Amino acid sequence: MNDKLDKYQKKAVKCKRKNILVLAGAGSGKTFVIVSRVKYLIHNLNIDPKEILCISFTNDAVDKLKNDLKDEKIDVLTFHKLALKIIGRKKDVLAEDMLFDIILNTFSNDKLYGLYKMGKQDICVLIKTFINLFKSNNYSLDMFYSFIRKADAKDKILLKEIMKCYICYESYLNKENVMDFNDMINIAIDKLDNCNVRYKYIIIDEYQDTSFTKLNLIKKLISLSNANLFAVGDDFQSIYRFTGSDIKIITNFRRYFPFAKIIKLKYTYRNSYELIKIAGKFIMKNPFQLRKRLLSKFRLKNPIEIIYYDDLNYSINNVIKENNINNLFILSRNNYDLEKIKINDFKNINFRKLTIHKSKGLQSDYVFIINMNNNVNGFPNKYIDHPILKYVNNYKEYYPYEEERRLFYVALTRCKKKVYLFAPKDNPSIFIKELLKFNKQIKIRKDNKN
């Protein structure tokens, strides 16, 4: 047992309950807990490493866990690598962008441009999203007929076009003997009974990103060998609804795994007490988040500063120079905002430009969150899901900008020292206004170029 574990981490690592959910807030040491859990199973409980499976969602996260567990011979896999292991690699995997190309070549209903006031490119992106969500729910073709029966005249036209694209896409997959990422999970579920992939201990990282098809795969794995589940995640950081993940899978954990033990890690080792208090207060405006408060032994006065700017590049460079900042993330809601940022040639500055989604799991001394404006493509992003997606999207928001609030929480909690929020003087984000309303101590600065 690692002596560096705090009492809450130690409680999680040593817990003997069959199903365990560890709620690990930003900077609370979730990777440390996962690694310690694996070592505890092997060295304290004498579990055979071959009986342990550790799953994470990205190749980068898996590589980090593999490196941290290099002395332990366990399987550390993404969901898709696990699916391939179960299936036995009898089919090639389709490149992700092929679905869009197939839709683009299949789409032919010009009526839809006028009906939905969208161009061909936008409609094809919408159809791709619909098909991905349709498949992530493991729906069959018959479900389209059910949708069409319920739809109004306008939606019937679009649903029939989507069904046509779906049939062409599935036909292409069968003809070429390939599968996409959604197929991999669904085929793996069907193949599990007749393969020898069995584990006694299943550990899942970033559990809040789980979709219902992945949940079905986990549950079947557990049922075949009566396995123990150790899930680690944070509902505050559930930001991948557009890929099919569903926050209810973590917030309703005991519905899927009755009598489970839920353990909350209490300390952040990244953020100051002052910052995590503000970020926690902000995210808990969402009514169905799991209630929790992180503590920190690190104190810092004014961990958040708001910069009202005329010229964004001027203000960014000014703040870097004045505060001698050299370890920095510049975060944005959108990629195209990052492309416009130009950093002066300061000596030894180490910075990365990232979308907030890409920054999850990472940290830096300082964080700049840019273009906090009150536009449709600002932050929060005010783009509303196309109504047609209601047929395949099980998610319903009960509070304005629920997922955007979680995304802002992720952005705020990337920093070890201070966050600077850059907002245009004439049109600041509603998130800026809310922070100021409830946190009077936040520092404000108006940056004038002239």
PDB file of N, CA and C in Angstrom, residues 170-244:
ATOM      1  N   GLU A 170     -24.470   0.954 -44.420  1.00  0.00           N
ATOM      2  CA  GLU A 170     -24.380  -0.422 -43.932  1.00  0.00           C
ATOM      3  C   GLU A 170     -24.063  -1.396 -45.070  1.00  0.00           C
ATOM      4  N   SER A 171     -24.603  -1.125 -46.249  1.00  0.00           N
ATOM      5  CA  SER A 171     -24.322  -1.955 -47.412  1.00  0.00           C
ATOM      6  C   SER A 171     -22.837  -1.883 -47.778  1.00  0.00           C
ATOM      7  N   TYR A 172     -22.281  -0.673 -47.703  1.00  0.00           N
ATOM      8  CA  TYR A 172     -20.850  -0.494 -47.982  1.00  0.00           C
ATOM      9  C   TYR A 172     -19.998  -1.278 -46.974  1.00  0.00           C
ATOM     10  N   LEU A 173     -20.352  -1.191 -45.697  1.00  0.00           N
ATOM     11  CA  LEU A 173     -19.603  -1.911 -44.658  1.00  0.00           C
ATOM     12  C   LEU A 173     -19.609  -3.419 -44.919  1.00  0.00           C
ATOM     13  N   ASN A 174     -20.777  -3.947 -45.269  1.00  0.00           N
ATOM     14  CA  ASN A 174     -20.895  -5.381 -45.532  1.00  0.00           C
ATOM     15  C   ASN A 174     -20.135  -5.805 -46.783  1.00  0.00           C
ATOM     16  N   LYS A 175     -20.251  -4.990 -47.822  1.00  0.00           N
ATOM     17  CA  LYS A 175     -19.588  -5.304 -49.092  1.00  0.00           C
ATOM     18  C   LYS A 175     -18.069  -5.321 -48.942  1.00  0.00           C
ATOM     19  N   GLU A 176     -17.533  -4.340 -48.202  1.00  0.00           N
ATOM     20  CA  GLU A 176     -16.085  -4.232 -48.030  1.00  0.00           C
ATOM     21  C   GLU A 176     -15.557  -5.060 -46.855  1.00  0.00           C
ATOM     22  N   ASN A 177     -16.488  -5.711 -46.131  1.00  0.00           N
ATOM     23  CA  ASN A 177     -16.124  -6.515 -44.954  1.00  0.00           C
ATOM     24  C   ASN A 177     -15.345  -5.690 -43.927  1.00  0.00           C
ATOM     25  N   VAL A 178     -15.862  -4.486 -43.644  1.00  0.00           N
ATOM     26  CA  VAL A 178     -15.246  -3.608 -42.639  1.00  0.00           C
ATOM     27  C   VAL A 178     -16.303  -3.244 -41.594  1.00  0.00           C
ATOM     28  N   MET A 179     -15.835  -2.685 -40.492  1.00  0.00           N
ATOM     29  CA  MET A 179     -16.752  -2.247 -39.434  1.00  0.00           C
ATOM     30  C   MET A 179     -16.316  -0.876 -38.951  1.00  0.00           C
ATOM     31  N   ASP A 180     -17.260  -0.122 -38.392  1.00  0.00           N
ATOM     32  CA  ASP A 180     -16.895   1.174 -37.806  1.00  0.00           C
ATOM     33  C   ASP A 180     -16.777   1.009 -36.289  1.00  0.00           C
ATOM     34  N   PHE A 181     -16.476   2.117 -35.598  1.00  0.00           N
ATOM     35  CA  PHE A 181     -16.228   2.024 -34.155  1.00  0.00           C
ATOM     36  C   PHE A 181     -17.467   1.579 -33.377  1.00  0.00           C
ATOM     37  N   ASN A 182     -18.646   2.021 -33.814  1.00  0.00           N
ATOM     38  CA  ASN A 182     -19.869   1.571 -33.141  1.00  0.00           C
ATOM     39  C   ASN A 182     -20.091   0.076 -33.341  1.00  0.00           C
ATOM     40  N   ASP A 183     -19.842  -0.411 -34.573  1.00  0.00           N
ATOM     41  CA  ASP A 183     -19.975  -1.847 -34.839  1.00  0.00           C
ATOM     42  C   ASP A 183     -19.077  -2.668 -33.928  1.00  0.00           C
ATOM     43  N   MET A 184     -17.853  -2.168 -33.722  1.00  0.00           N
ATOM     44  CA  MET A 184     -16.880  -2.911 -32.931  1.00  0.00           C
ATOM     45  C   MET A 184     -17.444  -3.268 -31.551  1.00  0.00           C
ATOM     46  N   ILE A 185     -18.076  -2.286 -30.910  1.00  0.00           N
ATOM     47  CA  ILE A 185     -18.636  -2.525 -29.578  1.00  0.00           C
ATOM     48  C   ILE A 185     -19.813  -3.500 -29.661  1.00  0.00           C
ATOM     49  N   ASN A 186     -20.715  -3.257 -30.614  1.00  0.00           N
ATOM     50  CA  ASN A 186     -21.911  -4.093 -30.719  1.00  0.00           C
ATOM     51  C   ASN A 186     -21.578  -5.537 -31.113  1.00  0.00           C
ATOM     52  N   ILE A 187     -20.628  -5.711 -32.037  1.00  0.00           N
ATOM     53  CA  ILE A 187     -20.212  -7.064 -32.449  1.00  0.00           C
ATOM     54  C   ILE A 187     -19.533  -7.771 -31.279  1.00  0.00           C
ATOM     55  N   ALA A 188     -18.709  -7.015 -30.524  1.00  0.00           N
ATOM     56  CA  ALA A 188     -18.009  -7.600 -29.371  1.00  0.00           C
ATOM     57  C   ALA A 188     -18.998  -8.140 -28.345  1.00  0.00           C
ATOM     58  N   ILE A 189     -20.100  -7.403 -28.112  1.00  0.00           N
ATOM     59  CA  ILE A 189     -21.124  -7.867 -27.159  1.00  0.00           C
ATOM     60  C   ILE A 189     -21.682  -9.223 -27.615  1.00  0.00           C
ATOM     61  N   ASP A 190     -21.964  -9.335 -28.915  1.00  0.00           N
ATOM     62  CA  ASP A 190     -22.516 -10.589 -29.458  1.00  0.00           C
ATOM     63  C   ASP A 190     -21.511 -11.733 -29.403  1.00  0.00           C
ATOM     64  N   LYS A 191     -20.234 -11.429 -29.563  1.00  0.00           N
ATOM     65  CA  LYS A 191     -19.185 -12.469 -29.638  1.00  0.00           C
ATOM     66  C   LYS A 191     -18.695 -12.931 -28.270  1.00  0.00           C
ATOM     67  N   LEU A 192     -19.004 -12.166 -27.222  1.00  0.00           N
ATOM     68  CA  LEU A 192     -18.410 -12.448 -25.913  1.00  0.00           C
ATOM     69  C   LEU A 192     -18.684 -13.872 -25.411  1.00  0.00           C
ATOM     70  N   ASP A 193     -19.891 -14.373 -25.659  1.00  0.00           N
ATOM     71  CA  ASP A 193     -20.242 -15.706 -25.153  1.00  0.00           C
ATOM     72  C   ASP A 193     -19.313 -16.794 -25.669  1.00  0.00           C
ATOM     73  N   ASN A 194     -18.850 -16.610 -26.898  1.00  0.00           N
ATOM     74  CA  ASN A 194     -18.084 -17.681 -27.554  1.00  0.00           C
ATOM     75  C   ASN A 194     -16.594 -17.388 -27.675  1.00  0.00           C
ATOM     76  N   CYS A 195     -16.100 -16.482 -26.850  1.00  0.00           N
ATOM     77  CA  CYS A 195     -14.656 -16.232 -26.853  1.00  0.00           C
ATOM     78  C   CYS A 195     -14.116 -16.464 -25.448  1.00  0.00           C
ATOM     79  N   ASN A 196     -12.801 -16.502 -25.318  1.00  0.00           N
ATOM     80  CA  ASN A 196     -12.215 -16.813 -24.011  1.00  0.00           C
ATOM     81  C   ASN A 196     -11.735 -15.576 -23.256  1.00  0.00           C
ATOM     82  N   VAL A 197     -12.270 -14.396 -23.621  1.00  0.00           N
ATOM     83  CA  VAL A 197     -11.899 -13.160 -22.919  1.00  0.00           C
ATOM     84  C   VAL A 197     -12.688 -13.088 -21.616  1.00  0.00           C
ATOM     85  N   ARG A 198     -12.007 -13.298 -20.504  1.00  0.00           N
ATOM     86  CA  ARG A 198     -12.640 -13.280 -19.188  1.00  0.00           C
ATOM     87  C   ARG A 198     -11.737 -12.562 -18.189  1.00  0.00           C
ATOM     88  N   TYR A 199     -12.344 -11.721 -17.359  1.00  0.00           N
ATOM     89  CA  TYR A 199     -11.591 -11.001 -16.320  1.00  0.00           C
ATOM     90  C   TYR A 199     -12.368 -11.078 -15.016  1.00  0.00           C
ATOM     91  N   LYS A 200     -11.639 -11.052 -13.905  1.00  0.00           N
ATOM     92  CA  LYS A 200     -12.265 -11.052 -12.581  1.00  0.00           C
ATOM     93  C   LYS A 200     -12.357  -9.647 -11.981  1.00  0.00           C
ATOM     94  N   TYR A 201     -11.482  -8.749 -12.456  1.00  0.00           N
ATOM     95  CA  TYR A 201     -11.440  -7.378 -11.941  1.00  0.00           C
ATOM     96  C   TYR A 201     -11.383  -6.412 -13.127  1.00  0.00           C
ATOM     97  N   ILE A 202     -12.380  -5.555 -13.219  1.00  0.00           N
ATOM     98  CA  ILE A 202     -12.448  -4.587 -14.315  1.00  0.00           C
ATOM     99  C   ILE A 202     -12.364  -3.181 -13.730  1.00  0.00           C
ATOM    100  N   ILE A 203     -11.395  -2.425 -14.218  1.00  0.00           N
ATOM    101  CA  ILE A 203     -11.172  -1.050 -13.749  1.00  0.00           C
ATOM    102  C   ILE A 203     -11.387  -0.119 -14.935  1.00  0.00           C
ATOM    103  N   ILE A 204     -12.238   0.889 -14.762  1.00  0.00           N
ATOM    104  CA  ILE A 204     -12.545   1.810 -15.872  1.00  0.00           C
ATOM    105  C   ILE A 204     -12.180   3.230 -15.483  1.00  0.00           C
ATOM    106  N   ASP A 205     -11.361   3.846 -16.304  1.00  0.00           N
ATOM    107  CA  ASP A 205     -10.959   5.238 -16.141  1.00  0.00           C
ATOM    108  C   ASP A 205     -11.929   6.128 -16.932  1.00  0.00           C
ATOM    109  N   GLU A 206     -12.109   7.377 -16.488  1.00  0.00           N
ATOM    110  CA  GLU A 206     -12.983   8.343 -17.191  1.00  0.00           C
ATOM    111  C   GLU A 206     -14.386   7.765 -17.414  1.00  0.00           C
ATOM    112  N   TYR A 207     -14.927   7.192 -16.369  1.00  0.00           N
ATOM    113  CA  TYR A 207     -16.205   6.483 -16.484  1.00  0.00           C
ATOM    114  C   TYR A 207     -17.343   7.394 -16.939  1.00  0.00           C
ATOM    115  N   GLN A 208     -17.214   8.703 -16.691  1.00  0.00           N
ATOM    116  CA  GLN A 208     -18.285   9.623 -17.071  1.00  0.00           C
ATOM    117  C   GLN A 208     -18.472   9.719 -18.588  1.00  0.00           C
ATOM    118  N   ASP A 209     -17.518   9.198 -19.364  1.00  0.00           N
ATOM    119  CA  ASP A 209     -17.603   9.257 -20.832  1.00  0.00           C
ATOM    120  C   ASP A 209     -18.259   8.023 -21.442  1.00  0.00           C
ATOM    121  N   THR A 210     -18.837   7.161 -20.614  1.00  0.00           N
ATOM    122  CA  THR A 210     -19.394   5.891 -21.085  1.00  0.00           C
ATOM    123  C   THR A 210     -20.715   6.094 -21.835  1.00  0.00           C
ATOM    124  N   SER A 211     -20.862   5.357 -22.938  1.00  0.00           N
ATOM    125  CA  SER A 211     -22.134   5.336 -23.671  1.00  0.00           C
ATOM    126  C   SER A 211     -22.911   4.088 -23.256  1.00  0.00           C
ATOM    127  N   PHE A 212     -24.172   3.996 -23.679  1.00  0.00           N
ATOM    128  CA  PHE A 212     -24.979   2.839 -23.287  1.00  0.00           C
ATOM    129  C   PHE A 212     -24.484   1.543 -23.934  1.00  0.00           C
ATOM    130  N   THR A 213     -23.943   1.612 -25.152  1.00  0.00           N
ATOM    131  CA  THR A 213     -23.413   0.385 -25.759  1.00  0.00           C
ATOM    132  C   THR A 213     -22.171  -0.095 -24.998  1.00  0.00           C
ATOM    133  N   LYS A 214     -21.329   0.854 -24.574  1.00  0.00           N
ATOM    134  CA  LYS A 214     -20.147   0.469 -23.792  1.00  0.00           C
ATOM    135  C   LYS A 214     -20.568  -0.074 -22.422  1.00  0.00           C
ATOM    136  N   LEU A 215     -21.613   0.521 -21.846  1.00  0.00           N
ATOM    137  CA  LEU A 215     -22.143   0.005 -20.587  1.00  0.00           C
ATOM    138  C   LEU A 215     -22.630  -1.435 -20.756  1.00  0.00           C
ATOM    139  N   ASN A 216     -23.298  -1.724 -21.874  1.00  0.00           N
ATOM    140  CA  ASN A 216     -23.776  -3.089 -22.129  1.00  0.00           C
ATOM    141  C   ASN A 216     -22.621  -4.074 -22.261  1.00  0.00           C
ATOM    142  N   LEU A 217     -21.522  -3.608 -22.879  1.00  0.00           N
ATOM    143  CA  LEU A 217     -20.330  -4.460 -22.992  1.00  0.00           C
ATOM    144  C   LEU A 217     -19.746  -4.753 -21.614  1.00  0.00           C
ATOM    145  N   ILE A 218     -19.652  -3.720 -20.778  1.00  0.00           N
ATOM    146  CA  ILE A 218     -19.127  -3.884 -19.414  1.00  0.00           C
ATOM    147  C   ILE A 218     -19.994  -4.869 -18.625  1.00  0.00           C
ATOM    148  N   LYS A 219     -21.311  -4.671 -18.685  1.00  0.00           N
ATOM    149  CA  LYS A 219     -22.215  -5.516 -17.902  1.00  0.00           C
ATOM    150  C   LYS A 219     -22.144  -6.979 -18.341  1.00  0.00           C
ATOM    151  N   LYS A 220     -21.979  -7.193 -19.644  1.00  0.00           N
ATOM    152  CA  LYS A 220     -21.884  -8.574 -20.115  1.00  0.00           C
ATOM    153  C   LYS A 220     -20.557  -9.198 -19.683  1.00  0.00           C
ATOM    154  N   LEU A 221     -19.473  -8.433 -19.765  1.00  0.00           N
ATOM    155  CA  LEU A 221     -18.172  -8.912 -19.285  1.00  0.00           C
ATOM    156  C   LEU A 221     -18.265  -9.333 -17.818  1.00  0.00           C
ATOM    157  N   ILE A 222     -18.919  -8.494 -17.026  1.00  0.00           N
ATOM    158  CA  ILE A 222     -19.064  -8.765 -15.592  1.00  0.00           C
ATOM    159  C   ILE A 222     -19.898 -10.027 -15.363  1.00  0.00           C
ATOM    160  N   SER A 223     -20.982 -10.156 -16.106  1.00  0.00           N
ATOM    161  CA  SER A 223     -21.894 -11.289 -15.878  1.00  0.00           C
ATOM    162  C   SER A 223     -21.246 -12.629 -16.227  1.00  0.00           C
ATOM    163  N   LEU A 224     -20.363 -12.661 -17.222  1.00  0.00           N
ATOM    164  CA  LEU A 224     -19.772 -13.920 -17.674  1.00  0.00           C
ATOM    165  C   LEU A 224     -18.773 -14.501 -16.690  1.00  0.00           C
ATOM    166  N   SER A 225     -18.159 -13.629 -15.882  1.00  0.00           N
ATOM    167  CA  SER A 225     -17.153 -14.152 -14.940  1.00  0.00           C
ATOM    168  C   SER A 225     -17.373 -13.649 -13.519  1.00  0.00           C
ATOM    169  N   ASN A 226     -18.563 -13.072 -13.278  1.00  0.00           N
ATOM    170  CA  ASN A 226     -18.887 -12.525 -11.957  1.00  0.00           C
ATOM    171  C   ASN A 226     -17.793 -11.557 -11.488  1.00  0.00           C
ATOM    172  N   ALA A 227     -17.391 -10.685 -12.396  1.00  0.00           N
ATOM    173  CA  ALA A 227     -16.249  -9.796 -12.141  1.00  0.00           C
ATOM    174  C   ALA A 227     -16.610  -8.656 -11.193  1.00  0.00           C
ATOM    175  N   ASN A 228     -15.571  -8.103 -10.575  1.00  0.00           N
ATOM    176  CA  ASN A 228     -15.688  -6.906  -9.742  1.00  0.00           C
ATOM    177  C   ASN A 228     -15.451  -5.673 -10.611  1.00  0.00           C
ATOM    178  N   LEU A 229     -16.191  -4.605 -10.339  1.00  0.00           N
ATOM    179  CA  LEU A 229     -16.043  -3.368 -11.101  1.00  0.00           C
ATOM    180  C   LEU A 229     -15.524  -2.243 -10.208  1.00  0.00           C
ATOM    181  N   PHE A 230     -14.525  -1.541 -10.723  1.00  0.00           N
ATOM    182  CA  PHE A 230     -13.952  -0.373 -10.039  1.00  0.00           C
ATOM    183  C   PHE A 230     -13.941   0.756 -11.062  1.00  0.00           C
ATOM    184  N   ALA A 231     -14.959   1.626 -11.000  1.00  0.00           N
ATOM    185  CA  ALA A 231     -15.108   2.715 -11.977  1.00  0.00           C
ATOM    186  C   ALA A 231     -14.650   4.027 -11.357  1.00  0.00           C
ATOM    187  N   VAL A 232     -13.865   4.785 -12.116  1.00  0.00           N
ATOM    188  CA  VAL A 232     -13.346   6.064 -11.633  1.00  0.00           C
ATOM    189  C   VAL A 232     -13.754   7.154 -12.611  1.00  0.00           C
ATOM    190  N   GLY A 233     -14.392   8.201 -12.117  1.00  0.00           N
ATOM    191  CA  GLY A 233     -14.824   9.266 -13.015  1.00  0.00           C
ATOM    192  C   GLY A 233     -15.324  10.476 -12.245  1.00  0.00           C
ATOM    193  N   ASP A 234     -15.774  11.475 -12.999  1.00  0.00           N
ATOM    194  CA  ASP A 234     -16.262  12.727 -12.406  1.00  0.00           C
ATOM    195  C   ASP A 234     -17.389  13.262 -13.262  1.00  0.00           C
ATOM    196  N   ASP A 235     -18.608  13.225 -12.719  1.00  0.00           N
ATOM    197  CA  ASP A 235     -19.750  13.728 -13.491  1.00  0.00           C
ATOM    198  C   ASP A 235     -19.618  15.210 -13.807  1.00  0.00           C
ATOM    199  N   PHE A 236     -18.819  15.956 -13.026  1.00  0.00           N
ATOM    200  CA  PHE A 236     -18.586  17.374 -13.320  1.00  0.00           C
ATOM    201  C   PHE A 236     -17.876  17.549 -14.664  1.00  0.00           C
ATOM    202  N   GLN A 237     -17.183  16.490 -15.119  1.00  0.00           N
ATOM    203  CA  GLN A 237     -16.378  16.592 -16.338  1.00  0.00           C
ATOM    204  C   GLN A 237     -16.946  15.743 -17.480  1.00  0.00           C
ATOM    205  N   SER A 238     -18.262  15.540 -17.468  1.00  0.00           N
ATOM    206  CA  SER A 238     -18.925  14.808 -18.551  1.00  0.00           C
ATOM    207  C   SER A 238     -19.204  15.771 -19.706  1.00  0.00           C
ATOM    208  N   ILE A 239     -18.388  15.688 -20.768  1.00  0.00           N
ATOM    209  CA  ILE A 239     -18.450  16.707 -21.842  1.00  0.00           C
ATOM    210  C   ILE A 239     -18.485  16.094 -23.243  1.00  0.00           C
ATOM    211  N   TYR A 240     -18.860  14.811 -23.337  1.00  0.00           N
ATOM    212  CA  TYR A 240     -18.821  14.154 -24.651  1.00  0.00           C
ATOM    213  C   TYR A 240     -20.176  13.604 -25.078  1.00  0.00           C
ATOM    214  N   ARG A 241     -21.225  14.359 -24.808  1.00  0.00           N
ATOM    215  CA  ARG A 241     -22.566  13.929 -25.221  1.00  0.00           C
ATOM    216  C   ARG A 241     -22.646  13.724 -26.728  1.00  0.00           C
ATOM    217  N   PHE A 242     -21.920  14.556 -27.487  1.00  0.00           N
ATOM    218  CA  PHE A 242     -22.011  14.495 -28.950  1.00  0.00           C
ATOM    219  C   PHE A 242     -21.425  13.200 -29.514  1.00  0.00           C
ATOM    220  N   THR A 243     -20.675  12.435 -28.706  1.00  0.00           N
ATOM    221  CA  THR A 243     -20.146  11.143 -29.167  1.00  0.00           C
ATOM    222  C   THR A 243     -20.985   9.969 -28.665  1.00  0.00           C
ATOM    223  N   GLY A 244     -22.046  10.270 -27.924  1.00  0.00           N
ATOM    224  CA  GLY A 244     -22.916   9.205 -27.447  1.00  0.00           C
ATOM    225  C   GLY A 244     -22.821   8.922 -25.961  1.00  0.00           C
TER     226      GLY A 244
END
